[in-house]
Each structure stands twice: as C-alpha cells, then as structure tokens.
Coordinates of C-alpha atoms and ligand atoms in Angstrom, one line a residue:
M432 CA -29.0 4.9 24.5
N433 CA -25.7 4.1 26.1
P434 CA -23.1 7.1 25.5
A435 CA -19.3 6.9 26.2
G436 CA -19.2 5.3 30.0
G437 CA -22.5 4.5 30.4
A438 CA -24.0 1.5 32.9
N439 CA -23.2 -0.8 30.9
P440 CA -19.6 -1.6 31.7
R441 CA -17.7 -4.3 29.6
K442 CA -18.6 -1.3 26.8
A443 CA -17.6 1.1 28.6
R444 CA -14.3 -1.1 29.4
R445 CA -14.5 -1.6 25.1
E446 CA -14.5 2.0 25.1
R447 CA -11.5 3.3 27.0
I448 CA -9.7 0.7 24.8
V449 CA -10.5 2.3 21.2
R450 CA -10.1 5.6 22.7
K451 CA -6.7 5.0 24.6
A452 CA -5.7 3.2 21.5
D453 CA -7.5 6.4 19.0
S454 CA -5.0 8.5 20.5
A455 CA -2.0 7.4 20.2
F456 CA -2.1 7.1 16.6
G457 CA -4.5 10.2 15.8
H458 CA -2.3 13.0 12.6
P459 CA -1.2 16.2 14.1
P460 CA -3.3 18.9 13.6
E461 CA -1.4 20.1 10.7
T462 CA -2.4 17.4 8.7
I463 CA -6.1 17.4 10.1
R464 CA -6.2 21.3 8.7
F465 CA -4.8 20.7 5.5
W466 CA -6.9 17.6 4.5
S467 CA -10.0 19.5 6.0
A468 CA -9.7 22.7 4.2
G469 CA -8.7 20.3 0.6
V470 CA -11.8 18.9 1.8
R471 CA -13.5 22.0 1.9
A472 CA -12.5 23.9 -1.8
A473 CA -13.2 20.4 -2.9
L474 CA -16.8 20.8 -2.0
K475 CA -16.6 23.8 -2.8
A476 CA -15.8 23.2 -6.6
G477 CA -18.4 20.9 -6.5
A478 CA -17.3 17.8 -5.1
Q479 CA -20.2 14.8 -4.5
T480 CA -19.4 12.7 -1.1
P481 CA -18.4 10.4 -1.8
F482 CA -14.7 11.1 -3.1
Y483 CA -11.3 10.4 -2.1
L484 CA -9.2 14.1 -2.6
F485 CA -5.5 12.8 -3.1
S486 CA -2.3 15.2 -2.9
P487 CA 1.3 14.1 -3.6
Q488 CA 2.5 16.3 -0.5
P489 CA 2.5 13.5 1.8
V490 CA 4.4 10.9 -0.8
A491 CA 7.0 13.9 -0.6
A492 CA 7.0 13.2 3.2
A493 CA 6.8 9.2 3.2
L494 CA 9.6 10.1 0.2
Q495 CA 12.2 12.2 2.7
R496 CA 11.9 9.5 6.1
L497 CA 12.9 6.4 4.0
E498 CA 16.0 9.0 1.8
A499 CA 16.8 10.3 5.4
E500 CA 18.0 6.4 6.4
S501 CA 21.0 5.1 4.9
F502 CA 20.9 1.5 3.4
G503 CA 24.5 1.5 2.7
R504 CA 23.9 1.3 -1.1
P505 CA 22.5 3.7 -2.7
A506 CA 18.6 3.3 -2.9
V507 CA 16.4 3.5 -5.2
H508 CA 12.8 3.5 -4.6
W509 CA 10.8 2.5 -7.1
L510 CA 6.6 3.7 -7.2
S511 CA 4.4 0.8 -6.2
T512 CA 2.2 0.8 -8.5
K513 CA -0.9 -1.2 -7.6
T514 CA -0.5 0.3 -4.8
Q515 CA -2.2 3.5 -5.6
P516 CA -2.7 2.8 -9.7
L517 CA -3.6 6.9 -9.8
P518 CA -2.1 8.7 -13.6
E519 CA -2.1 12.0 -11.8
L520 CA 0.5 10.2 -9.2
L521 CA 2.5 8.9 -11.5
R522 CA 2.8 11.4 -13.5
W523 CA 3.7 13.6 -10.7
W524 CA 6.7 10.4 -9.7
R525 CA 8.1 10.2 -13.2
A526 CA 8.0 13.8 -12.5
Q527 CA 10.8 13.3 -9.5
G528 CA 13.3 11.9 -12.6
R529 CA 11.8 8.4 -10.3
P530 CA 11.1 5.3 -11.3
A531 CA 7.9 2.3 -11.4
E532 CA 6.9 -0.7 -10.5
V533 CA 4.4 -3.2 -12.0
V534 CA 2.6 -6.5 -11.8
S535 CA 0.3 -6.6 -15.0
E536 CA -0.4 -5.4 -18.7
A537 CA -2.9 -3.2 -17.3
E538 CA -0.4 -1.3 -14.2
L539 CA 2.2 -1.0 -17.8
K540 CA 0.7 0.2 -19.5
L541 CA -0.8 3.1 -17.4
A542 CA 2.6 3.1 -16.3
K543 CA 4.1 3.9 -19.9
A544 CA 1.4 6.4 -20.5
A545 CA 2.5 8.3 -16.9
G546 CA 5.7 8.6 -19.5
F547 CA 7.9 5.9 -18.2
D548 CA 9.8 3.9 -20.1
V549 CA 12.5 1.1 -20.2
E550 CA 15.0 2.8 -17.7
T551 CA 12.2 3.7 -15.2
L552 CA 10.1 0.1 -15.4
L553 CA 10.3 -2.6 -13.4
V554 CA 8.0 -5.7 -14.4
N555 CA 7.1 -7.7 -11.0
G556 CA 4.6 -10.5 -10.4
P557 CA 3.2 -14.2 -11.4
A558 CA 2.2 -15.8 -14.4
K559 CA 3.9 -12.7 -16.3
H560 CA 4.6 -14.8 -19.5
R561 CA 0.9 -14.4 -20.0
W562 CA 1.5 -11.0 -21.7
L563 CA 5.0 -9.4 -21.1
A564 CA 5.6 -10.9 -25.1
R565 CA 3.8 -8.5 -25.5
H566 CA 5.9 -5.8 -24.1
S567 CA 9.5 -6.7 -24.6
E568 CA 12.2 -4.1 -25.1
P569 CA 16.0 -4.1 -25.6
G570 CA 16.8 -4.1 -22.0
L571 CA 13.6 -4.4 -20.0
R572 CA 14.0 -5.3 -16.2
V573 CA 12.0 -8.9 -15.3
N574 CA 12.3 -9.5 -12.1
F575 CA 11.3 -13.8 -12.6
D576 CA 8.9 -15.3 -10.2
S577 CA 8.9 -19.1 -11.4
A578 CA 10.3 -22.0 -14.0
R579 CA 7.0 -21.3 -16.4
E580 CA 7.8 -17.9 -16.0
L581 CA 11.0 -17.8 -16.6
R582 CA 11.1 -21.1 -19.3
E583 CA 8.0 -19.4 -21.3
L584 CA 9.8 -15.4 -21.4
L585 CA 13.6 -17.0 -21.8
S586 CA 14.0 -16.4 -26.0
L587 CA 12.3 -13.2 -25.6
A588 CA 14.7 -12.0 -23.4
C589 CA 18.0 -13.1 -24.7
R590 CA 17.1 -11.7 -27.6
D591 CA 16.2 -8.5 -25.9
R592 CA 18.6 -8.9 -22.6
W593 CA 16.6 -8.0 -20.5
R594 CA 18.3 -7.7 -16.7
V595 CA 17.3 -10.3 -14.7
G596 CA 16.4 -10.9 -11.4
L597 CA 14.8 -13.8 -9.4
R598 CA 12.4 -13.5 -7.0
L599 CA 12.9 -15.5 -4.0
C600 CA 10.6 -17.2 -1.4
T601 CA 12.5 -17.1 1.2
T602 CA 11.6 -19.2 4.9
E603 CA 10.3 -15.7 6.1
E604 CA 7.9 -15.5 3.1
F605 CA 4.2 -16.9 4.5
D606 CA 0.9 -16.0 3.9
P607 CA 0.3 -14.0 6.6
E608 CA -3.5 -14.6 7.7
T609 CA -2.8 -18.6 8.2
P610 CA 1.4 -18.3 9.0
A611 CA 1.8 -22.6 8.5
F612 CA 1.8 -22.1 4.8
P613 CA 4.4 -19.8 2.4
T614 CA 2.9 -17.9 0.0
Q615 CA 2.8 -18.7 -4.0
F616 CA 6.0 -15.9 -4.9
G617 CA 9.4 -16.5 -6.4
F618 CA 11.5 -19.8 -6.5
T619 CA 11.9 -21.7 -3.7
P620 CA 15.6 -22.3 -3.2
D621 CA 15.7 -25.9 -5.9
E622 CA 13.6 -23.6 -8.6
A623 CA 16.5 -20.4 -7.8
R624 CA 19.2 -23.0 -8.8
S625 CA 17.6 -24.8 -11.4
A626 CA 16.8 -20.9 -12.5
V627 CA 20.7 -19.6 -12.5
R628 CA 21.5 -22.8 -14.1
V629 CA 19.1 -22.2 -17.4
L630 CA 20.2 -18.8 -16.8
R631 CA 23.9 -19.2 -17.1
R632 CA 23.4 -21.3 -20.1
A633 CA 21.7 -18.6 -21.7
G634 CA 24.0 -15.8 -21.1
L635 CA 21.6 -13.7 -19.2
P636 CA 23.7 -12.4 -15.5
V637 CA 20.2 -12.4 -12.6
E638 CA 21.2 -8.6 -11.9
T639 CA 18.7 -8.9 -8.7
L640 CA 17.8 -10.5 -6.4
H641 CA 14.2 -9.7 -4.8
F642 CA 12.5 -11.0 -2.7
H643 CA 8.5 -9.0 -1.4
L644 CA 7.9 -10.2 2.3
R645 CA 4.2 -9.2 2.0
T646 CA 2.2 -5.6 3.9
N647 CA 2.4 -4.4 7.2
V648 CA 5.8 -6.3 8.0
A649 CA 5.5 -6.5 12.0
A650 CA 9.7 -5.8 12.7
P651 CA 12.2 -5.6 11.2
D652 CA 13.5 -9.1 12.5
C653 CA 11.9 -10.2 9.2
Y654 CA 13.7 -8.6 7.0
A655 CA 16.9 -9.5 8.6
R656 CA 16.2 -13.5 7.8
A657 CA 14.9 -13.1 4.8
L658 CA 18.1 -11.0 3.8
N659 CA 19.9 -14.4 4.9
D660 CA 18.1 -16.4 2.6
V661 CA 19.3 -14.2 0.0
A662 CA 22.5 -13.9 1.5
A663 CA 23.0 -17.8 2.1
F664 CA 22.0 -18.5 -1.8
A665 CA 23.9 -16.2 -3.3
A666 CA 27.2 -17.4 -1.9
E667 CA 26.0 -21.4 -3.0
A668 CA 25.4 -20.0 -6.3
G669 CA 27.5 -18.3 -6.7
L670 CA 25.8 -15.4 -8.0
T671 CA 26.9 -11.5 -7.2
P672 CA 24.4 -9.7 -8.1
K673 CA 24.4 -5.6 -9.1
H674 CA 21.1 -5.3 -7.2
L675 CA 19.3 -6.3 -4.1
D676 CA 15.8 -5.3 -4.2
I677 CA 13.7 -5.9 -0.9
G678 CA 10.1 -5.0 -2.2
G679 CA 7.6 -3.6 0.1
G680 CA 6.1 -4.1 3.1
L681 CA 6.7 -0.9 6.1
P682 CA 3.7 -0.2 7.8
P683 CA 2.2 3.5 7.0
A684 CA 2.5 5.8 10.6
H685 CA -1.2 6.0 11.9
V686 CA -2.3 3.0 11.4
L687 CA -4.0 0.6 13.5
S688 CA -4.8 -3.2 13.2
R689 CA -8.4 -3.6 14.3
A690 CA -7.4 -4.5 17.9
G691 CA -5.9 -1.2 18.3
K692 CA -2.3 -1.8 18.1
R693 CA 0.0 0.6 16.3
L694 CA 0.6 -1.2 13.0
D695 CA 3.9 0.3 12.7
A696 CA 4.7 0.3 16.3
G697 CA 7.7 -3.1 16.2
I698 CA 9.1 -1.7 13.1
S699 CA 10.8 1.8 11.4
V700 CA 13.1 2.8 8.3
R701 CA 16.3 3.4 10.0
S702 CA 15.5 -0.3 12.1
L703 CA 14.8 -1.5 9.0
A704 CA 18.0 0.7 6.6
L705 CA 19.8 -1.1 9.6
A706 CA 18.8 -5.4 8.6
V707 CA 20.1 -3.9 5.0
R708 CA 22.6 -2.1 6.7
Q709 CA 24.3 -5.7 8.5
A710 CA 22.9 -7.9 5.7
L711 CA 25.4 -6.3 2.6
K712 CA 28.1 -7.9 4.5
R713 CA 27.8 -10.9 3.1
L714 CA 26.7 -9.2 -0.6
P715 CA 29.2 -7.2 -2.3
S716 CA 28.7 -7.1 -5.6
V717 CA 25.4 -5.3 -4.4
E718 CA 26.2 -1.8 -5.9
Q719 CA 22.3 -0.4 -5.2
V720 CA 19.4 -1.4 -2.6
W721 CA 16.0 -1.1 -4.0
L722 CA 12.7 -0.5 -2.4
E723 CA 9.1 -1.2 -3.5
N724 CA 7.1 -0.1 -0.3
G725 CA 3.4 0.6 -1.8
R726 CA 1.4 1.1 1.3
F727 CA 4.5 3.1 3.3
V728 CA 4.8 5.5 0.6
S729 CA 1.3 6.8 0.1
A730 CA -0.8 5.4 1.9
G731 CA -1.2 9.3 4.1
S732 CA -1.7 11.0 0.9
G733 CA -5.4 11.8 0.7
V734 CA -8.8 11.0 2.5
L735 CA -12.7 9.8 2.1
A736 CA -15.3 11.7 2.4
V737 CA -18.2 10.2 2.7
Q738 CA -21.4 12.6 4.0
V739 CA -24.1 11.1 7.0
L740 CA -27.2 10.5 4.9
D741 CA -29.1 8.7 8.3
V742 CA -29.1 8.1 12.1
K743 CA -30.2 5.5 13.9
E744 CA -29.6 4.4 18.0
R745 CA -30.1 0.1 19.1
R746 CA -28.9 -1.7 21.9
G747 CA -26.1 1.1 23.0
L748 CA -24.7 1.7 19.0
R749 CA -25.3 5.6 17.4
Q750 CA -25.2 3.6 13.3
L751 CA -24.2 6.8 11.3
I752 CA -25.8 5.0 6.9
C753 CA -23.0 7.3 5.0
D754 CA -22.7 7.6 1.0
G755 CA -20.3 5.2 1.1
G756 CA -17.4 3.5 3.1
R757 CA -16.5 -0.5 3.7
T758 CA -17.5 -2.6 0.9
L759 CA -18.0 0.8 -1.7
N760 CA -14.3 2.5 -0.9
A761 CA -12.1 1.1 1.9
L762 CA -11.9 -2.7 1.6
V763 CA -8.7 -2.5 4.1
S764 CA -11.2 -1.2 7.1
V765 CA -11.8 -5.0 7.4
W766 CA -8.7 -5.2 9.0
E767 CA -7.1 -1.5 9.5
Q768 CA -9.3 1.5 12.0
H769 CA -7.5 4.7 10.7
E770 CA -8.4 8.4 12.3
L771 CA -11.8 9.3 11.2
R772 CA -13.3 13.0 12.2
P773 CA -16.7 15.4 11.1
L774 CA -15.3 18.1 9.6
R775 CA -17.3 20.1 11.1
E776 CA -16.4 21.3 14.3
T777 CA -18.9 19.3 16.6
A778 CA -17.7 19.1 20.5
G779 CA -19.2 17.5 23.5
P780 CA -20.0 14.1 24.5
E781 CA -18.9 11.3 22.3
T782 CA -21.2 7.5 22.3
L783 CA -19.6 4.0 20.3
T784 CA -20.5 4.9 16.6
A785 CA -20.1 2.7 13.6
V786 CA -19.3 4.6 10.4
H787 CA -21.7 2.5 7.9
G788 CA -21.8 2.5 3.8
P789 CA -24.8 2.5 2.2
T790 CA -24.7 -1.4 1.1
C791 CA -27.3 -4.2 2.2
M792 CA -24.2 -5.9 4.1
A793 CA -23.5 -5.8 7.2
F794 CA -19.9 -5.8 6.5
D795 CA -19.8 -2.1 5.3
Q796 CA -19.0 -1.3 8.3
L797 CA -16.1 1.5 8.0
A798 CA -15.5 2.0 12.0
R799 CA -16.9 1.4 15.0
K800 CA -15.8 3.8 17.4
P801 CA -16.4 7.1 20.1
L802 CA -17.5 9.8 17.9
P803 CA -19.2 12.8 18.4
R804 CA -23.4 13.0 19.8
A805 CA -23.5 15.9 17.5
I806 CA -22.5 14.0 14.3
R807 CA -25.7 15.0 12.3
P808 CA -27.2 14.1 8.4
G809 CA -25.5 15.5 6.8
D810 CA -22.6 16.1 8.2
V811 CA -19.0 15.3 5.9
L812 CA -16.9 12.7 7.5
M813 CA -12.8 12.3 6.7
W814 CA -11.6 8.9 7.2
F815 CA -8.3 9.3 6.5
D816 CA -4.9 7.8 5.1
A817 CA -7.2 6.6 1.8
G818 CA -4.0 6.8 0.0
A819 CA -3.2 2.8 -0.4
Y820 CA -5.0 -0.3 -1.5
H821 CA -8.5 2.2 -1.4
L822 CA -8.4 2.8 -6.0
P823 CA -7.3 -0.9 -6.5
W824 CA -10.6 -2.4 -4.2
E825 CA -13.4 -0.2 -4.7
T826 CA -16.6 -1.6 -5.6
R827 CA -19.5 -0.6 -7.6
F828 CA -22.0 -2.6 -5.5
S829 CA -24.8 -0.8 -6.3
H830 CA -24.0 2.5 -6.6
G831 CA -21.1 2.7 -8.6
L832 CA -17.5 4.7 -8.3
A833 CA -16.3 7.1 -6.1
E834 CA -15.7 11.1 -7.4
I835 CA -11.6 11.3 -7.2
W836 CA -10.5 14.1 -6.5
W837 CA -6.3 15.7 -6.9
Q838 CA -4.7 18.2 -5.0
D839 CA -1.5 19.1 -6.5
N840 CA -0.1 23.1 -6.0
G841 CA -2.7 25.4 -5.7
R842 CA -7.4 24.3 -6.2
P843 CA -8.8 20.2 -6.3
R844 CA -9.6 19.7 -9.4
C845 CA -11.6 16.1 -10.0
V846 CA -9.6 13.6 -12.4
R847 CA -12.5 11.0 -12.6
P848 CA -16.1 11.0 -12.4
A849 CA -18.1 9.5 -10.5
G850 CA -19.3 6.2 -12.0
Ligands
PLP2202 C1 7.0 -6.9 -5.2 C2 5.7 -5.7 -4.8 N1 6.4 -5.4 -4.4 C3 5.7 -4.0 -3.8 C4 4.5 -4.3 -2.6 C5 3.8 -3.6 -2.4 O1 3.5 -3.6 -1.3 P1 3.6 -2.7 1.0 O2 2.0 -1.8 0.3 O3 3.1 -3.7 2.1 O4 4.6 -2.4 1.1 C6 3.7 -6.1 -3.0 C7 2.5 -5.5 -2.7 O5 1.4 -6.7 -2.9 C8 4.7 -7.1 -4.2 O6 3.9 -7.8 -4.7

C-alpha cells in the first residue's frame, strides 16, 4: 500500500505531475453537475453499466465557439460523421439545417436515413470507386482522393454533374506516429496537376480544394503551411476554387496527452481562424470556408459510465477492475487522458490508481491517476469526453457492446441496447 505522497520518491513525483496536469484540465463544476445528473437519471431509468450517455448540448456549445470567430468568408461546419456515427446526433444536426461529411458507404446510408440529401452531403475519403457508383445523384458533392478514383468515377461524375473537389496531400500532412512519412490521402502536387487536366477536359470545374492534416493538430502554423501549399497550387494550376475545405483536426478542450500536456495548449479556434483569414488573401475566388471538425465538436458530448467490480492493491498501485474500459469502450485512452471521477461524492485521501476494464489484457487500462481511496466495488465512474471516436472503435471483446443513452431535452433514453 502506498498512498499518494508515500515513501517512494519517484512515485510521489510521478503523482505530483499527474495531479498538476489534472487540475489544469478539469471540467467546470456545471459540466460535472450536468453529466452527474444525467448518469444518475439514466441509472434510475434502468441503465446498465457500462453505458455511454450522449447529449447534443455540448455539441451546440462547441459550434458556438466555432461560430464566434470569423474565417474571412461564410463558414460551413460539416458534421464529421465518422467521429460520432450516432443516428440521434445526425438527426439533431440535420434539424439545425447543417450538412454532413461522410467517408464510406455505411456513413452515407446512415446520413441518408437521418434525412441528409444531396444538398447537405459531402463525400470524402479514400477508395470511393469501390462503392460510390451505387449512390450517384445529380449534383452530388465529392472530393476526389486519387487518380484511380477519378478515372473510375469520371463518367458518372460527368453524367450527374457532380460538384467536385480535390483533396491535396500538402507537405504538412504526415503520419503522426512516424512524421518522416506522408499519409496515404489525397493527391501529390504532380497527381493533382494531372487531375486538374482530366477534369478540365471533362468540363467539370474544381469547385473545392481540400486537405485534412490529421487529428489533434498542435499549432495554427501547421494549417498556415498547408494553406500556403494550397494557395501556391491554385495559382500555379490556374484554379479559382469556390470552397476551401480545411478538414478537421482541432483538438478538444479538457483532454490531455498521456504525457500530461493539454492537446489544445498551442491552438485555438481564434488562431486557426486568423491563419485562414490570412491565407484567403491569396485565394480571392473562395466564397466559403468549409470545416469538418470531429473531435472538437463532439468529444465533449458524452461520458462513459463504468462500475467498479473488484479492487486490488499491489506494488504501491490500487487497481479498480470495472465492467468497461479501454478495450471495449475507449481506445482513445491509449493516447489521451480524460477526466475520470466517481459519481458518488468521495472525500478523503487519494492514491495512485489504475482503472481497468474487464478483458484479459494488461492493455485494458482506462487511466492511471490519483483517485480517492474511498472508491469501492459498486461505485460508478464517469470517463469524460467520450463523444469522439469511441463508438467507431468500440469492441465486443469477450463481452459485447455497451448500452447507449441519449439525453436531449428531458430524461435520458436508451437508444441502443447492450449487445
Ligand atoms: C477528411 C476528414 N475530415 C475530418 C476529420 C475529422 O477529424 P478530427 O476529428 O480530428 O477533427 C477526419 C478524421 O479522420 C477526416 O479524415
């Protein structure tokens, strides 16, 4: 047993670091109250842990933050469907009169079922020639991703007068895990030049120039450099795009890297908007700026509720074995730290605690941080910011999928049973 600040100096230092990080990224009390009340209401209504509770209110707040800044032209915020492919969210977004971006046939079907139509859909993503022909419609908006895709879909694009864009692989786009390598997306400048020639011959104007750098972009300079590439390419290729689509990538608030650094420490909506405004001086034809932020918009829109099933203590570490965790419900915990707290008010000392899911993998560790020693079996823990990339990456590993609860106006209701 080694409560926080105990005899082992290295461990005590590690705990101080975690504590410091924690106090910098905690949610405000009203957010904690909002989710605590929601989780209690869901439990009262019969929710079984583990479950996700989602709400559109934080999405509305994130949109407000995006819309508070000027991007130099009217900005269109596309729902990044892949980030949170939840029918209830899609319908809510649609009801606001907002459009959605999809990157696969499954997402396209989901979006259509939620009421999006050709005017409110944007088709992105690689290798669309495999499936998009089945869904061609007059006026469909498509950002091409490769020469092969363009070749195989060109006749349909001409027949149905698609409104087309090109995704550029700017020099700023690289594999975040191995930055020496580029990503697999979009056209290199040479490929893009050929694509422009092909589209010109076909009589289809390039309406949109698009890039998506990666997720959790650390600084506005990354966007500024990519925008520079786009402006240079447009000038050289003689393009006058109507839309500049800068993808997503803005990190959410209240989330840390595993090393304890706020993901949004070096970037804000304001600094991004400034970079875009400056770049637009070199892109005078642009009439609209398109954004497809996934994480920034939806991370805060949910919590994961898990229940402590067992408690162990070994080598100075308290371990909570829960009915949900990383493997089943929160893969992003591999590289992100989120706020995690017990639903029940717990006072008293804290100790370094690992929160584990129920699968037979040491990997199944949702968090390792100081938590109250008073937490005991039966307690419900809330893992915050569970609204981005949790559903797309959930697994059934040995157990099955968690329930999903949705809270719009009024009481939470179950919108997907466990299974
Ligand atoms: C084309 C495109 N747009 C938008 C996004 C959303 O990214 P983020 O969640 O980092 O904002 C992604 C994510 O992979 C993407 O591939």
